[in-house]
Amino acid sequence: MTRRGLLLILSSPSGAGKSTLSRMLMAWDPTMRFSVSATTRSPRPGEEDGREYYFRSRAEFETMVQTGEMLEHAEVFGNFYGSPRGPVLAAMDRGTDTVFDIDWQGGQQIRNSALGRDVVSFFILPPSIAELDLRLRNRGQDSEDVIRGRMAKSEGEISHWAEYDYVLINEDLERAEAELIAIVQAERLRRDRQPG
């Protein structure tokens, strides 16, 4: 192992592109692993337990939090989300980078934990609020009420951009991908990440 694995945190309001950019980053380097979150929300059509999320009951999730099995957790839109600790620590010890597609609350918990020195965090912004609304509608996944709720919450989420190491404006997806990859390459080469 030449270095300890990084924790690459991508956060954004819903519809700004963090999930798409996370997938693109992992396609660029397939040795990375994606941190599959646990959640109490119901699966969407086509989602499978253990692939997109670990779908858990509220009681199961609360037990995982109480026993220290969660690296971070938060309640978002009435459901709990969290990152199981074990797989992340194992990946770090192998020198494997882990990609997190999480909200600002989860990102803040990881950055403020004992693993904070291994975090590289990115906040993804849309080019405008109007574009964010359009992207949510074009996804076709949510009802009008859910879209309105996500838009109402987006201002609060966006207000946390300054807590992140890097801010990317996702106006042109290919450009945002290139910037993301360039930053990851540079962070891997930092002197303090090079053992020996």
PDB file of C-alpha atoms in Angstrom:
ATOM      1  CA  MET A   1       0.000   0.000   0.000  1.00  0.00           C
ATOM      2  CA  THR A   2       1.408   3.370  -0.969  1.00  0.00           C
ATOM      3  CA  ARG A   3      -1.173   5.439   0.912  1.00  0.00           C
ATOM      4  CA  ARG A   4      -4.221   5.278   3.133  1.00  0.00           C
ATOM      5  CA  GLY A   5      -7.582   5.375   1.326  1.00  0.00           C
ATOM      6  CA  LEU A   6      -9.333   8.733   0.991  1.00  0.00           C
ATOM      7  CA  LEU A   7     -12.915   9.511   1.939  1.00  0.00           C
ATOM      8  CA  LEU A   8     -14.316  11.461  -1.023  1.00  0.00           C
ATOM      9  CA  ILE A   9     -17.501  13.241   0.050  1.00  0.00           C
ATOM     10  CA  LEU A  10     -19.844  14.667  -2.595  1.00  0.00           C
ATOM     11  CA  SER A  11     -22.820  16.702  -1.379  1.00  0.00           C
ATOM     12  CA  SER A  12     -25.383  18.884  -3.116  1.00  0.00           C
ATOM     13  CA  PRO A  13     -29.054  19.749  -3.068  1.00  0.00           C
ATOM     14  CA  SER A  14     -31.213  17.133  -4.819  1.00  0.00           C
ATOM     15  CA  GLY A  15     -30.871  17.445  -8.582  1.00  0.00           C
ATOM     16  CA  ALA A  16     -27.496  19.240  -8.711  1.00  0.00           C
ATOM     17  CA  GLY A  17     -25.639  16.156  -9.953  1.00  0.00           C
ATOM     18  CA  LYS A  18     -23.760  14.553  -7.074  1.00  0.00           C
ATOM     19  CA  SER A  19     -24.964  11.022  -7.892  1.00  0.00           C
ATOM     20  CA  THR A  20     -24.083  11.377 -11.575  1.00  0.00           C
ATOM     21  CA  LEU A  21     -20.642  12.783 -10.757  1.00  0.00           C
ATOM     22  CA  SER A  22     -20.067  10.033  -8.173  1.00  0.00           C
ATOM     23  CA  ARG A  23     -20.759   7.386 -10.840  1.00  0.00           C
ATOM     24  CA  MET A  24     -18.468   9.170 -13.312  1.00  0.00           C
ATOM     25  CA  LEU A  25     -15.658   9.336 -10.758  1.00  0.00           C
ATOM     26  CA  MET A  26     -15.943   5.614 -10.085  1.00  0.00           C
ATOM     27  CA  ALA A  27     -16.012   4.836 -13.810  1.00  0.00           C
ATOM     28  CA  TRP A  28     -12.752   6.814 -14.136  1.00  0.00           C
ATOM     29  CA  ASP A  29     -11.156   4.706 -11.355  1.00  0.00           C
ATOM     30  CA  PRO A  30     -12.931   1.378 -10.834  1.00  0.00           C
ATOM     31  CA  THR A  31     -10.695   0.584  -7.827  1.00  0.00           C
ATOM     32  CA  MET A  32     -12.733   3.073  -5.788  1.00  0.00           C
ATOM     33  CA  ARG A  33     -15.613   1.761  -3.743  1.00  0.00           C
ATOM     34  CA  PHE A  34     -18.979   3.417  -3.266  1.00  0.00           C
ATOM     35  CA  SER A  35     -20.210   3.761   0.304  1.00  0.00           C
ATOM     36  CA  VAL A  36     -23.626   2.130   0.173  1.00  0.00           C
ATOM     37  CA  SER A  37     -25.788   3.922   2.733  1.00  0.00           C
ATOM     38  CA  ALA A  38     -28.416   2.397   4.960  1.00  0.00           C
ATOM     39  CA  THR A  39     -31.831   4.069   4.863  1.00  0.00           C
ATOM     40  CA  THR A  40     -35.297   3.757   6.330  1.00  0.00           C
ATOM     41  CA  ARG A  41     -36.992   4.965   3.132  1.00  0.00           C
ATOM     42  CA  SER A  42     -38.804   2.514   0.858  1.00  0.00           C
ATOM     43  CA  PRO A  43     -37.034   1.255  -2.264  1.00  0.00           C
ATOM     44  CA  ARG A  44     -37.830   3.034  -5.542  1.00  0.00           C
ATOM     45  CA  PRO A  45     -38.638   0.919  -8.603  1.00  0.00           C
ATOM     46  CA  GLY A  46     -35.533  -0.994  -9.719  1.00  0.00           C
ATOM     47  CA  GLU A  47     -33.573  -0.478  -6.486  1.00  0.00           C
ATOM     48  CA  GLU A  48     -32.144  -3.527  -4.725  1.00  0.00           C
ATOM     49  CA  ASP A  49     -31.139  -3.999  -1.101  1.00  0.00           C
ATOM     50  CA  GLY A  50     -27.346  -3.817  -0.813  1.00  0.00           C
ATOM     51  CA  ARG A  51     -26.854  -2.222  -4.233  1.00  0.00           C
ATOM     52  CA  GLU A  52     -28.318   1.310  -4.056  1.00  0.00           C
ATOM     53  CA  TYR A  53     -29.006   1.217  -0.298  1.00  0.00           C
ATOM     54  CA  TYR A  54     -29.319  -1.137   2.630  1.00  0.00           C
ATOM     55  CA  PHE A  55     -33.052  -0.803   3.298  1.00  0.00           C
ATOM     56  CA  ARG A  56     -33.693  -1.078   7.042  1.00  0.00           C
ATOM     57  CA  SER A  57     -36.627  -0.550   9.367  1.00  0.00           C
ATOM     58  CA  ARG A  58     -36.494   2.431  11.689  1.00  0.00           C
ATOM     59  CA  ALA A  59     -35.827   0.111  14.659  1.00  0.00           C
ATOM     60  CA  GLU A  60     -32.972  -1.663  12.843  1.00  0.00           C
ATOM     61  CA  PHE A  61     -31.423   1.661  11.862  1.00  0.00           C
ATOM     62  CA  GLU A  62     -31.644   3.047  15.405  1.00  0.00           C
ATOM     63  CA  THR A  63     -29.931  -0.095  16.724  1.00  0.00           C
ATOM     64  CA  MET A  64     -27.082   0.394  14.233  1.00  0.00           C
ATOM     65  CA  VAL A  65     -26.634   3.979  15.465  1.00  0.00           C
ATOM     66  CA  GLN A  66     -26.718   2.961  19.147  1.00  0.00           C
ATOM     67  CA  THR A  67     -24.126   0.201  18.659  1.00  0.00           C
ATOM     68  CA  GLY A  68     -21.692   2.503  16.832  1.00  0.00           C
ATOM     69  CA  GLU A  69     -22.071   0.786  13.461  1.00  0.00           C
ATOM     70  CA  MET A  70     -22.704   4.112  11.675  1.00  0.00           C
ATOM     71  CA  LEU A  71     -19.931   6.471  10.622  1.00  0.00           C
ATOM     72  CA  GLU A  72     -22.541   9.193  10.099  1.00  0.00           C
ATOM     73  CA  HIS A  73     -26.299   9.452   9.982  1.00  0.00           C
ATOM     74  CA  ALA A  74     -28.996  12.046   9.450  1.00  0.00           C
ATOM     75  CA  GLU A  75     -32.724  12.421   9.010  1.00  0.00           C
ATOM     76  CA  VAL A  76     -33.652  13.792   5.592  1.00  0.00           C
ATOM     77  CA  PHE A  77     -37.245  14.285   4.379  1.00  0.00           C
ATOM     78  CA  GLY A  78     -38.554  12.093   7.211  1.00  0.00           C
ATOM     79  CA  ASN A  79     -36.208   9.149   6.586  1.00  0.00           C
ATOM     80  CA  PHE A  80     -32.892   8.178   8.169  1.00  0.00           C
ATOM     81  CA  TYR A  81     -29.741   7.729   6.082  1.00  0.00           C
ATOM     82  CA  GLY A  82     -26.311   6.641   7.270  1.00  0.00           C
ATOM     83  CA  SER A  83     -22.952   5.143   6.290  1.00  0.00           C
ATOM     84  CA  PRO A  84     -22.007   1.795   7.857  1.00  0.00           C
ATOM     85  CA  ARG A  85     -18.568   2.128   9.504  1.00  0.00           C
ATOM     86  CA  GLY A  86     -17.005  -1.332   8.948  1.00  0.00           C
ATOM     87  CA  PRO A  87     -16.652  -1.380   5.142  1.00  0.00           C
ATOM     88  CA  VAL A  88     -15.239   2.176   5.124  1.00  0.00           C
ATOM     89  CA  LEU A  89     -12.479   1.410   7.644  1.00  0.00           C
ATOM     90  CA  ALA A  90     -11.546  -1.811   5.836  1.00  0.00           C
ATOM     91  CA  ALA A  91     -11.254   0.052   2.508  1.00  0.00           C
ATOM     92  CA  MET A  92      -9.088   2.778   4.043  1.00  0.00           C
ATOM     93  CA  ASP A  93      -6.709   0.198   5.489  1.00  0.00           C
ATOM     94  CA  ARG A  94      -6.352  -1.402   2.018  1.00  0.00           C
ATOM     95  CA  GLY A  95      -5.556   1.979   0.452  1.00  0.00           C
ATOM     96  CA  THR A  96      -8.891   2.070  -1.378  1.00  0.00           C
ATOM     97  CA  ASP A  97     -10.724   5.376  -1.790  1.00  0.00           C
ATOM     98  CA  THR A  98     -14.396   5.457  -0.772  1.00  0.00           C
ATOM     99  CA  VAL A  99     -16.912   7.739  -2.502  1.00  0.00           C
ATOM    100  CA  PHE A 100     -19.761   9.148  -0.393  1.00  0.00           C
ATOM    101  CA  ASP A 101     -22.905  10.576  -2.001  1.00  0.00           C
ATOM    102  CA  ILE A 102     -24.315  12.175   1.172  1.00  0.00           C
ATOM    103  CA  ASP A 103     -25.934  15.363   2.424  1.00  0.00           C
ATOM    104  CA  TRP A 104     -24.190  18.175   4.311  1.00  0.00           C
ATOM    105  CA  GLN A 105     -25.150  16.750   7.719  1.00  0.00           C
ATOM    106  CA  GLY A 106     -23.435  13.441   7.043  1.00  0.00           C
ATOM    107  CA  GLY A 107     -20.455  15.173   5.482  1.00  0.00           C
ATOM    108  CA  GLN A 108     -20.080  17.383   8.529  1.00  0.00           C
ATOM    109  CA  GLN A 109     -20.126  14.381  10.882  1.00  0.00           C
ATOM    110  CA  ILE A 110     -17.384  12.581   8.938  1.00  0.00           C
ATOM    111  CA  ARG A 111     -15.229  15.726   8.581  1.00  0.00           C
ATOM    112  CA  ASN A 112     -15.495  16.328  12.336  1.00  0.00           C
ATOM    113  CA  SER A 113     -14.681  12.711  13.249  1.00  0.00           C
ATOM    114  CA  ALA A 114     -11.320  11.054  13.873  1.00  0.00           C
ATOM    115  CA  LEU A 115     -11.252  10.276  10.120  1.00  0.00           C
ATOM    116  CA  GLY A 116     -11.417  13.971   9.165  1.00  0.00           C
ATOM    117  CA  ARG A 117      -7.785  14.109   7.990  1.00  0.00           C
ATOM    118  CA  ASP A 118      -8.611  11.535   5.308  1.00  0.00           C
ATOM    119  CA  VAL A 119     -11.585  13.482   3.904  1.00  0.00           C
ATOM    120  CA  VAL A 120     -11.655  15.412   0.636  1.00  0.00           C
ATOM    121  CA  SER A 121     -15.047  17.095   0.349  1.00  0.00           C
ATOM    122  CA  PHE A 122     -16.880  18.532  -2.666  1.00  0.00           C
ATOM    123  CA  PHE A 123     -20.059  20.592  -2.761  1.00  0.00           C
ATOM    124  CA  ILE A 124     -21.823  20.434  -6.122  1.00  0.00           C
ATOM    125  CA  LEU A 125     -23.880  23.487  -7.087  1.00  0.00           C
ATOM    126  CA  PRO A 126     -26.349  23.856  -9.957  1.00  0.00           C
ATOM    127  CA  PRO A 127     -25.806  26.820 -12.300  1.00  0.00           C
ATOM    128  CA  SER A 128     -29.050  28.385 -10.997  1.00  0.00           C
ATOM    129  CA  ILE A 129     -32.093  27.665  -8.835  1.00  0.00           C
ATOM    130  CA  ALA A 130     -34.292  27.605 -11.958  1.00  0.00           C
ATOM    131  CA  GLU A 131     -32.058  24.924 -13.484  1.00  0.00           C
ATOM    132  CA  LEU A 132     -32.236  22.897 -10.258  1.00  0.00           C
ATOM    133  CA  ASP A 133     -36.049  22.958 -10.399  1.00  0.00           C
ATOM    134  CA  LEU A 134     -35.975  21.895 -14.057  1.00  0.00           C
ATOM    135  CA  ARG A 135     -33.623  18.982 -13.340  1.00  0.00           C
ATOM    136  CA  LEU A 136     -35.848  17.695 -10.533  1.00  0.00           C
ATOM    137  CA  ARG A 137     -38.888  17.800 -12.819  1.00  0.00           C
ATOM    138  CA  ASN A 138     -37.050  16.134 -15.717  1.00  0.00           C
ATOM    139  CA  ARG A 139     -35.997  13.199 -13.508  1.00  0.00           C
ATOM    140  CA  GLY A 140     -39.632  12.131 -13.302  1.00  0.00           C
ATOM    141  CA  GLN A 141     -39.067  10.344  -9.975  1.00  0.00           C
ATOM    142  CA  ASP A 142     -40.969  12.527  -7.556  1.00  0.00           C
ATOM    143  CA  SER A 143     -44.440  13.960  -7.079  1.00  0.00           C
ATOM    144  CA  GLU A 144     -45.086  17.708  -7.274  1.00  0.00           C
ATOM    145  CA  ASP A 145     -45.243  17.870  -3.460  1.00  0.00           C
ATOM    146  CA  VAL A 146     -41.859  16.140  -3.118  1.00  0.00           C
ATOM    147  CA  ILE A 147     -40.305  18.461  -5.718  1.00  0.00           C
ATOM    148  CA  ARG A 148     -41.632  21.515  -3.870  1.00  0.00           C
ATOM    149  CA  GLY A 149     -40.231  20.119  -0.614  1.00  0.00           C
ATOM    150  CA  ARG A 150     -36.813  19.505  -2.180  1.00  0.00           C
ATOM    151  CA  MET A 151     -36.736  23.004  -3.658  1.00  0.00           C
ATOM    152  CA  ALA A 152     -37.728  24.570  -0.330  1.00  0.00           C
ATOM    153  CA  LYS A 153     -34.943  22.656   1.415  1.00  0.00           C
ATOM    154  CA  SER A 154     -32.316  23.422  -1.247  1.00  0.00           C
ATOM    155  CA  GLU A 155     -31.602  26.950   0.024  1.00  0.00           C
ATOM    156  CA  GLY A 156     -30.671  25.614   3.461  1.00  0.00           C
ATOM    157  CA  GLU A 157     -28.505  22.901   1.930  1.00  0.00           C
ATOM    158  CA  ILE A 158     -26.722  25.333  -0.390  1.00  0.00           C
ATOM    159  CA  SER A 159     -25.892  27.572   2.585  1.00  0.00           C
ATOM    160  CA  HIS A 160     -23.356  24.917   3.727  1.00  0.00           C
ATOM    161  CA  TRP A 161     -21.127  25.171   0.633  1.00  0.00           C
ATOM    162  CA  ALA A 162     -18.380  27.033   2.518  1.00  0.00           C
ATOM    163  CA  GLU A 163     -17.802  24.030   4.835  1.00  0.00           C
ATOM    164  CA  TYR A 164     -16.385  21.997   1.931  1.00  0.00           C
ATOM    165  CA  ASP A 165     -12.842  21.773   0.563  1.00  0.00           C
ATOM    166  CA  TYR A 166     -13.985  22.323  -3.034  1.00  0.00           C
ATOM    167  CA  VAL A 167     -17.056  23.759  -4.755  1.00  0.00           C
ATOM    168  CA  LEU A 168     -17.929  22.671  -8.304  1.00  0.00           C
ATOM    169  CA  ILE A 169     -20.636  24.324 -10.385  1.00  0.00           C
ATOM    170  CA  ASN A 170     -22.256  21.612 -12.476  1.00  0.00           C
ATOM    171  CA  GLU A 171     -23.271  23.619 -15.524  1.00  0.00           C
ATOM    172  CA  ASP A 172     -21.375  21.469 -18.018  1.00  0.00           C
ATOM    173  CA  LEU A 173     -21.193  17.849 -16.839  1.00  0.00           C
ATOM    174  CA  GLU A 174     -17.981  16.968 -18.716  1.00  0.00           C
ATOM    175  CA  ARG A 175     -16.189  20.009 -17.321  1.00  0.00           C
ATOM    176  CA  ALA A 176     -17.380  19.234 -13.765  1.00  0.00           C
ATOM    177  CA  GLU A 177     -16.161  15.641 -14.183  1.00  0.00           C
ATOM    178  CA  ALA A 178     -12.727  16.810 -15.398  1.00  0.00           C
ATOM    179  CA  GLU A 179     -12.397  19.215 -12.459  1.00  0.00           C
ATOM    180  CA  LEU A 180     -13.413  16.512  -9.986  1.00  0.00           C
ATOM    181  CA  ILE A 181     -10.876  14.031 -11.370  1.00  0.00           C
ATOM    182  CA  ALA A 182      -8.087  16.618 -11.415  1.00  0.00           C
ATOM    183  CA  ILE A 183      -8.682  17.439  -7.746  1.00  0.00           C
ATOM    184  CA  VAL A 184      -8.712  13.759  -6.719  1.00  0.00           C
ATOM    185  CA  GLN A 185      -5.436  13.183  -8.576  1.00  0.00           C
ATOM    186  CA  ALA A 186      -3.833  16.161  -6.817  1.00  0.00           C
ATOM    187  CA  GLU A 187      -5.130  15.138  -3.386  1.00  0.00           C
ATOM    188  CA  ARG A 188      -3.693  11.639  -3.805  1.00  0.00           C
ATOM    189  CA  LEU A 189      -0.262  13.182  -4.487  1.00  0.00           C
ATOM    190  CA  ARG A 190      -0.172  15.494  -1.467  1.00  0.00           C
ATOM    191  CA  ARG A 191       3.039  15.101   0.510  1.00  0.00           C
ATOM    192  CA  ASP A 192       1.246  14.208   3.733  1.00  0.00           C
ATOM    193  CA  ARG A 193      -0.614  11.368   1.966  1.00  0.00           C
ATOM    194  CA  GLN A 194       2.624   9.708   0.784  1.00  0.00           C
ATOM    195  CA  PRO A 195       3.961   7.272   3.439  1.00  0.00           C
ATOM    196  CA  GLY A 196       7.733   6.973   3.580  1.00  0.00           C
TER     197      GLY A 196
END
